[in-house]
């Protein structure tokens, strides 16, 4: 442990096994890179096999287990359970997406269902699957990736905002349930973050996605990963209930100081 870590009384992660969902890009990928040298073992889950394999090669097959699939599918979650991916000390509940940017009257019901299935149903289910091991061990930490949209809804983002608010509310209830069981629950609520978020939202339209971050310095996946590590490294008696962060140029949702 470094001198500054000792000074701050930080908790080491060398004995921890960590599950990261949505690990093939963005915040999940950055978290895997930061945590690989700190943790005992990583379990990485995402849809893209090739990206997971590349990350496993980079971080070391002895340290990293991977499984590719769709978390919205019950059969895949059952496979994760059978392979021991839910028997972890720490869950980074990161997988999520936004689809489309449309008024309620014009929005795609298919897009709505995609967000509900992953951001709510799958996110809740992964927590439920991880809890029995943590409760048996009487220790653990669940970190949920929410959003400032969980606090402040914006026009044309109705279901995305609602899905993140649902995850935050779920996590707050969970925090209350677990406060006597030595299991921590933290929520990370980022503002504008340049990952593949907008590329997914706009169905692969790179030009439209790039406009979101034009003439502004957004947060990055690494910025958010550092906040996750900070929450995990707190002394065991401290629970960081939420870290709410935005880029300096973002005053609020929809108010961005662009330097043209």
mmCIF file of N, CA and C in Angstrom, residues 90-156:
data_model
loop_
_atom_site.group_PDB
_atom_site.id
_atom_site.type_symbol
_atom_site.label_atom_id
_atom_site.label_comp_id
_atom_site.label_asym_id
_atom_site.label_seq_id
_atom_site.Cartn_x
_atom_site.Cartn_y
_atom_site.Cartn_z
ATOM 1 N N UNK A 90 -17.550 -8.115 -5.007
ATOM 2 C CA UNK A 90 -17.921 -6.794 -5.512
ATOM 3 C C UNK A 90 -18.639 -6.952 -6.846
ATOM 4 N N UNK A 91 -19.753 -6.246 -7.000
ATOM 5 C CA UNK A 91 -20.461 -6.162 -8.276
ATOM 6 C C UNK A 91 -20.405 -4.729 -8.778
ATOM 7 N N UNK A 92 -19.919 -4.555 -9.995
ATOM 8 C CA UNK A 92 -20.013 -3.268 -10.678
ATOM 9 C C UNK A 92 -21.100 -3.429 -11.737
ATOM 10 N N UNK A 93 -22.281 -2.950 -11.403
ATOM 11 C CA UNK A 93 -23.505 -3.160 -12.169
ATOM 12 C C UNK A 93 -23.599 -2.067 -13.230
ATOM 13 N N UNK A 94 -22.832 -2.253 -14.295
ATOM 14 C CA UNK A 94 -22.578 -1.181 -15.248
ATOM 15 C C UNK A 94 -23.372 -1.290 -16.550
ATOM 16 N N UNK A 95 -23.744 -2.484 -16.973
ATOM 17 C CA UNK A 95 -24.389 -2.649 -18.279
ATOM 18 C C UNK A 95 -25.670 -1.829 -18.369
ATOM 19 N N UNK A 96 -25.803 -1.094 -19.454
ATOM 20 C CA UNK A 96 -27.000 -0.279 -19.652
ATOM 21 C C UNK A 96 -26.903 0.412 -20.998
ATOM 22 N N UNK A 97 -27.996 1.011 -21.440
ATOM 23 C CA UNK A 97 -27.983 1.700 -22.727
ATOM 24 C C UNK A 97 -29.110 2.715 -22.823
ATOM 25 N N UNK A 98 -28.937 3.623 -23.778
ATOM 26 C CA UNK A 98 -30.007 4.527 -24.193
ATOM 27 C C UNK A 98 -30.288 4.234 -25.659
ATOM 28 N N UNK A 99 -31.549 4.291 -26.027
ATOM 29 C CA UNK A 99 -31.945 4.084 -27.421
ATOM 30 C C UNK A 99 -32.848 5.229 -27.858
ATOM 31 N N UNK A 100 -32.395 5.912 -28.891
ATOM 32 C CA UNK A 100 -33.220 6.956 -29.472
ATOM 33 C C UNK A 100 -33.295 8.216 -28.630
ATOM 34 N N UNK A 101 -33.773 9.268 -29.260
ATOM 35 C CA UNK A 101 -33.973 10.564 -28.602
ATOM 36 C C UNK A 101 -35.206 11.176 -29.243
ATOM 37 N N UNK A 102 -36.365 10.800 -28.699
ATOM 38 C CA UNK A 102 -37.626 11.183 -29.335
ATOM 39 C C UNK A 102 -38.672 11.517 -28.282
ATOM 40 N N UNK A 103 -39.642 12.334 -28.679
ATOM 41 C CA UNK A 103 -40.770 12.628 -27.818
ATOM 42 C C UNK A 103 -41.556 11.353 -27.534
ATOM 43 N N UNK A 104 -42.255 11.338 -26.419
ATOM 44 C CA UNK A 104 -43.019 10.157 -26.024
ATOM 45 C C UNK A 104 -43.976 9.719 -27.136
ATOM 46 N N UNK A 105 -44.649 10.662 -27.749
ATOM 47 C CA UNK A 105 -45.643 10.323 -28.768
ATOM 48 C C UNK A 105 -45.020 9.673 -30.002
ATOM 49 N N UNK A 106 -43.739 9.948 -30.230
ATOM 50 C CA UNK A 106 -43.086 9.468 -31.452
ATOM 51 C C UNK A 106 -42.048 8.388 -31.196
ATOM 52 N N UNK A 107 -41.781 8.074 -29.941
ATOM 53 C CA UNK A 107 -40.700 7.146 -29.608
ATOM 54 C C UNK A 107 -41.032 5.714 -30.018
ATOM 55 N N UNK A 108 -39.982 4.947 -30.246
ATOM 56 C CA UNK A 108 -40.130 3.542 -30.627
ATOM 57 C C UNK A 108 -40.395 2.679 -29.398
ATOM 58 N N UNK A 109 -41.447 1.890 -29.438
ATOM 59 C CA UNK A 109 -41.734 0.983 -28.323
ATOM 60 C C UNK A 109 -40.664 -0.098 -28.217
ATOM 61 N N UNK A 110 -40.036 -0.421 -29.342
ATOM 62 C CA UNK A 110 -38.926 -1.385 -29.316
ATOM 63 C C UNK A 110 -37.757 -0.820 -28.518
ATOM 64 N N UNK A 111 -37.435 0.451 -28.761
ATOM 65 C CA UNK A 111 -36.369 1.115 -27.999
ATOM 66 C C UNK A 111 -36.720 1.155 -26.513
ATOM 67 N N UNK A 112 -37.962 1.475 -26.203
ATOM 68 C CA UNK A 112 -38.388 1.506 -24.800
ATOM 69 C C UNK A 112 -38.136 0.160 -24.137
ATOM 70 N N UNK A 113 -38.534 -0.901 -24.819
ATOM 71 C CA UNK A 113 -38.411 -2.224 -24.218
ATOM 72 C C UNK A 113 -36.955 -2.616 -24.026
ATOM 73 N N UNK A 114 -36.088 -2.255 -24.975
ATOM 74 C CA UNK A 114 -34.653 -2.538 -24.830
ATOM 75 C C UNK A 114 -34.096 -1.897 -23.562
ATOM 76 N N UNK A 115 -34.459 -0.650 -23.324
ATOM 77 C CA UNK A 115 -33.951 0.051 -22.143
ATOM 78 C C UNK A 115 -34.511 -0.539 -20.864
ATOM 79 N N UNK A 116 -35.792 -0.851 -20.862
ATOM 80 C CA UNK A 116 -36.406 -1.445 -19.676
ATOM 81 C C UNK A 116 -35.789 -2.807 -19.380
ATOM 82 N N UNK A 117 -35.588 -3.607 -20.413
ATOM 83 C CA UNK A 117 -35.062 -4.966 -20.229
ATOM 84 C C UNK A 117 -33.648 -4.965 -19.651
ATOM 85 N N UNK A 118 -32.785 -4.060 -20.143
ATOM 86 C CA UNK A 118 -31.399 -4.059 -19.674
ATOM 87 C C UNK A 118 -31.204 -3.173 -18.452
ATOM 88 N N UNK A 119 -31.681 -1.939 -18.511
ATOM 89 C CA UNK A 119 -31.398 -0.966 -17.451
ATOM 90 C C UNK A 119 -32.147 -1.266 -16.152
ATOM 91 N N UNK A 120 -33.276 -1.927 -16.275
ATOM 92 C CA UNK A 120 -34.075 -2.233 -15.079
ATOM 93 C C UNK A 120 -34.073 -3.732 -14.781
ATOM 94 N N UNK A 121 -34.717 -4.508 -15.646
ATOM 95 C CA UNK A 121 -34.916 -5.928 -15.334
ATOM 96 C C UNK A 121 -33.598 -6.667 -15.145
ATOM 97 N N UNK A 122 -32.671 -6.533 -16.094
ATOM 98 C CA UNK A 122 -31.402 -7.255 -15.992
ATOM 99 C C UNK A 122 -30.553 -6.715 -14.843
ATOM 100 N N UNK A 123 -30.521 -5.391 -14.675
ATOM 101 C CA UNK A 123 -29.713 -4.796 -13.596
ATOM 102 C C UNK A 123 -30.208 -5.262 -12.231
ATOM 103 N N UNK A 124 -31.523 -5.305 -12.049
ATOM 104 C CA UNK A 124 -32.081 -5.790 -10.788
ATOM 105 C C UNK A 124 -31.741 -7.267 -10.581
ATOM 106 N N UNK A 125 -31.879 -8.059 -11.650
ATOM 107 C CA UNK A 125 -31.665 -9.508 -11.550
ATOM 108 C C UNK A 125 -30.222 -9.840 -11.195
ATOM 109 N N UNK A 126 -29.268 -9.103 -11.775
ATOM 110 C CA UNK A 126 -27.857 -9.367 -11.472
ATOM 111 C C UNK A 126 -27.582 -9.120 -9.990
ATOM 112 N N UNK A 127 -28.137 -8.044 -9.445
ATOM 113 C CA UNK A 127 -27.985 -7.779 -8.015
ATOM 114 C C UNK A 127 -28.559 -8.939 -7.195
ATOM 115 N N UNK A 128 -29.750 -9.358 -7.548
ATOM 116 C CA UNK A 128 -30.405 -10.440 -6.809
ATOM 117 C C UNK A 128 -29.574 -11.726 -6.845
ATOM 118 N N UNK A 129 -28.955 -12.011 -7.979
ATOM 119 C CA UNK A 129 -28.124 -13.210 -8.105
ATOM 120 C C UNK A 129 -26.838 -13.114 -7.272
ATOM 121 N N UNK A 130 -26.291 -11.909 -7.133
ATOM 122 C CA UNK A 130 -25.035 -11.740 -6.388
ATOM 123 C C UNK A 130 -25.242 -11.720 -4.877
ATOM 124 N N UNK A 131 -26.431 -11.367 -4.440
ATOM 125 C CA UNK A 131 -26.671 -11.183 -3.008
ATOM 126 C C UNK A 131 -26.463 -12.431 -2.150
ATOM 127 N N UNK A 132 -26.915 -13.633 -2.558
ATOM 128 C CA UNK A 132 -26.775 -14.784 -1.659
ATOM 129 C C UNK A 132 -25.330 -15.033 -1.225
ATOM 130 N N UNK A 133 -24.375 -14.926 -2.157
ATOM 131 C CA UNK A 133 -22.971 -15.142 -1.796
ATOM 132 C C UNK A 133 -22.505 -14.062 -0.819
ATOM 133 N N UNK A 134 -22.834 -12.812 -1.106
ATOM 134 C CA UNK A 134 -22.416 -11.724 -0.229
ATOM 135 C C UNK A 134 -23.024 -11.876 1.163
ATOM 136 N N UNK A 135 -24.289 -12.256 1.216
ATOM 137 C CA UNK A 135 -24.938 -12.425 2.514
ATOM 138 C C UNK A 135 -24.353 -13.598 3.285
ATOM 139 N N UNK A 136 -23.983 -14.639 2.573
ATOM 140 C CA UNK A 136 -23.339 -15.779 3.233
ATOM 141 C C UNK A 136 -21.990 -15.384 3.808
ATOM 142 N N UNK A 137 -21.248 -14.564 3.058
ATOM 143 C CA UNK A 137 -19.929 -14.114 3.507
ATOM 144 C C UNK A 137 -20.023 -12.987 4.535
ATOM 145 N N UNK A 138 -21.194 -12.366 4.616
ATOM 146 C CA UNK A 138 -21.404 -11.191 5.471
ATOM 147 C C UNK A 138 -20.454 -10.048 5.103
ATOM 148 N N UNK A 139 -20.292 -9.858 3.803
ATOM 149 C CA UNK A 139 -19.489 -8.756 3.291
ATOM 150 C C UNK A 139 -19.730 -8.638 1.795
ATOM 151 N N UNK A 140 -19.537 -7.444 1.269
ATOM 152 C CA UNK A 140 -19.681 -7.241 -0.162
ATOM 153 C C UNK A 140 -19.902 -5.776 -0.481
ATOM 154 N N UNK A 141 -19.885 -5.489 -1.765
ATOM 155 C CA UNK A 141 -20.095 -4.106 -2.212
ATOM 156 C C UNK A 141 -20.749 -4.164 -3.591
ATOM 157 N N UNK A 142 -21.878 -3.467 -3.732
ATOM 158 C CA UNK A 142 -22.596 -3.357 -4.997
ATOM 159 C C UNK A 142 -22.500 -1.918 -5.468
ATOM 160 N N UNK A 143 -21.973 -1.731 -6.671
ATOM 161 C CA UNK A 143 -21.847 -0.397 -7.257
ATOM 162 C C UNK A 143 -22.715 -0.349 -8.511
ATOM 163 N N UNK A 144 -23.691 0.538 -8.501
ATOM 164 C CA UNK A 144 -24.599 0.690 -9.636
ATOM 165 C C UNK A 144 -24.245 1.936 -10.437
ATOM 166 N N UNK A 145 -24.239 1.804 -11.760
ATOM 167 C CA UNK A 145 -24.028 2.951 -12.633
ATOM 168 C C UNK A 145 -25.387 3.524 -13.001
ATOM 169 N N UNK A 146 -25.728 4.638 -12.362
ATOM 170 C CA UNK A 146 -26.970 5.313 -12.684
ATOM 171 C C UNK A 146 -26.638 6.480 -13.615
ATOM 172 N N UNK A 147 -27.094 7.673 -13.329
ATOM 173 C CA UNK A 147 -26.876 8.823 -14.207
ATOM 174 C C UNK A 147 -27.450 10.047 -13.521
ATOM 175 N N UNK A 148 -26.969 11.222 -13.915
ATOM 176 C CA UNK A 148 -27.641 12.424 -13.424
ATOM 177 C C UNK A 148 -29.071 12.473 -13.955
ATOM 178 N N UNK A 149 -29.349 11.690 -15.011
ATOM 179 C CA UNK A 149 -30.717 11.594 -15.534
ATOM 180 C C UNK A 149 -31.645 10.870 -14.570
ATOM 181 N N UNK A 150 -31.076 10.176 -13.581
ATOM 182 C CA UNK A 150 -31.903 9.573 -12.532
ATOM 183 C C UNK A 150 -32.492 10.643 -11.615
ATOM 184 N N UNK A 151 -31.878 11.814 -11.615
ATOM 185 C CA UNK A 151 -32.307 12.926 -10.755
ATOM 186 C C UNK A 151 -33.072 14.005 -11.521
ATOM 187 N N UNK A 152 -32.703 14.202 -12.789
ATOM 188 C CA UNK A 152 -33.256 15.305 -13.569
ATOM 189 C C UNK A 152 -33.669 14.780 -14.941
ATOM 190 N N UNK A 153 -34.936 14.599 -15.137
ATOM 191 C CA UNK A 153 -35.431 14.106 -16.425
ATOM 192 C C UNK A 153 -35.329 15.198 -17.483
ATOM 193 N N UNK A 154 -35.168 14.776 -18.733
ATOM 194 C CA UNK A 154 -35.087 15.734 -19.830
ATOM 195 C C UNK A 154 -35.990 15.297 -20.981
ATOM 196 N N UNK A 155 -36.454 16.275 -21.738
ATOM 197 C CA UNK A 155 -37.343 16.009 -22.870
ATOM 198 C C UNK A 155 -36.659 15.075 -23.861
ATOM 199 N N UNK A 156 -37.426 14.149 -24.401
ATOM 200 C CA UNK A 156 -37.011 13.160 -25.402
ATOM 201 C C UNK A 156 -36.123 12.050 -24.809
#
